[in-house]
Amino acid sequence: MEYTVQKLASLAGISTRTLRYYDEIGILKPARINSSGYRIYGQIEVDRLQQILFYRELGVSLDQIKEIVTDPSFDGAAALMEHRQKLLEKREQLDLLIANVEKTIAMTEGRFKMSNKEKFEGFKKKMIDENEKKYGKEVRAKYGDDVVNQSNAKVMNMSEEQYQEVTALAEEIKTILAAAMKTGNPAGELAQKAADLHKRWLTYYWKDYSKEAHAGLAQMYVDDERFKAYYDKDQPGTAEFLRDAIEIYTGIKK
């Protein structure tokens, strides 16, 4: 079966403008252009559009989607299995948040007593899922599934006090690191304080701390563009500066 832009847009529940834009950027080209100049889409294009919309639902950028679906080695069946797993994880997160809200409502109405640990479960699960989506593949490849799973379990078992402590610690690291950057000296007192705070921050997530792993993570901050962008957001060069400070702190150069 073939579809015009209008019919495919109606079928997919998106705008015709979106389809035309997908054509312009090369992420979804029509099968052909008919004699009247209309874009015509076939089953292959319909299947690709489904994949694109799945990825969009999971928050993947169009640039990344284009790179994925236009790769000659792209496996549609495998991608669907991956989509299913990601959606199940998303549903689990939403179910947890809904249950959290329902318990909170019951608590405010005097029908249920809710522990502080329970209040934060949904938010901690969301944080884990977001980190997995952004960095999970690289971190698991570097440190292994066991280490990452243990870290996630440690987060889920955090008390309210620990959750607040690690959140405040992350902000303190940013503040100290910004001040250290102004000195330009990764071996200076402020930079080494930032490295020490970073170690303390890691202990909230890691089962066991090691200098080698700490230095390796610091190098990843520089090598991976997403980590680098996070640290360099306010001041370019911050990722490299933190890496240098941690290498001095640990005595290990990667």
mmCIF file of N, CA and C in Angstrom, residues 16 37 67 75 81 102 105 118 140 144 174 185 234 239:
data_model
loop_
_atom_site.group_PDB
_atom_site.id
_atom_site.type_symbol
_atom_site.label_atom_id
_atom_site.label_comp_id
_atom_site.label_asym_id
_atom_site.label_seq_id
_atom_site.Cartn_x
_atom_site.Cartn_y
_atom_site.Cartn_z
ATOM 1 N N THR A 16 1.884 17.038 8.356
ATOM 2 C CA THR A 16 2.514 16.913 7.040
ATOM 3 C C THR A 16 3.823 17.692 7.013
ATOM 4 N N GLY A 37 4.099 15.290 -8.882
ATOM 5 C CA GLY A 37 5.037 15.925 -7.971
ATOM 6 C C GLY A 37 4.782 15.618 -6.506
ATOM 7 N N GLU A 67 21.476 8.945 12.234
ATOM 8 C CA GLU A 67 22.695 8.143 12.221
ATOM 9 C C GLU A 67 22.372 6.659 12.418
ATOM 10 N N ASP A 75 19.370 -2.914 12.160
ATOM 11 C CA ASP A 75 18.521 -4.104 12.242
ATOM 12 C C ASP A 75 17.182 -3.700 12.847
ATOM 13 N N MET A 81 13.008 -4.733 19.529
ATOM 14 C CA MET A 81 13.217 -5.376 20.825
ATOM 15 C C MET A 81 13.803 -4.392 21.828
ATOM 16 N N GLU A 102 0.100 8.303 44.621
ATOM 17 C CA GLU A 102 -1.097 7.748 45.265
ATOM 18 C C GLU A 102 -0.877 7.548 46.763
ATOM 19 N N ILE A 105 -0.983 10.967 48.402
ATOM 20 C CA ILE A 105 -2.373 11.430 48.554
ATOM 21 C C ILE A 105 -3.026 10.733 49.741
ATOM 22 N N GLU A 118 10.312 5.969 51.048
ATOM 23 C CA GLU A 118 9.328 5.730 50.001
ATOM 24 C C GLU A 118 9.045 6.983 49.185
ATOM 25 N N ARG A 140 28.846 0.983 31.314
ATOM 26 C CA ARG A 140 28.811 -0.476 31.469
ATOM 27 C C ARG A 140 29.958 -1.137 30.707
ATOM 28 N N GLY A 144 31.668 -2.606 33.574
ATOM 29 C CA GLY A 144 30.970 -3.877 33.687
ATOM 30 C C GLY A 144 29.585 -3.741 34.298
ATOM 31 N N LYS A 174 30.664 21.788 41.982
ATOM 32 C CA LYS A 174 30.571 22.763 40.886
ATOM 33 C C LYS A 174 31.085 24.131 41.332
ATOM 34 N N ASN A 185 45.314 26.392 38.324
ATOM 35 C CA ASN A 185 46.274 25.440 38.891
ATOM 36 C C ASN A 185 45.570 24.183 39.393
ATOM 37 N N ASP A 234 29.408 25.874 31.562
ATOM 38 C CA ASP A 234 29.589 27.245 32.043
ATOM 39 C C ASP A 234 30.992 27.783 31.780
ATOM 40 N N ALA A 239 36.272 20.217 32.097
ATOM 41 C CA ALA A 239 36.440 18.763 32.131
ATOM 42 C C ALA A 239 37.915 18.387 32.193
#
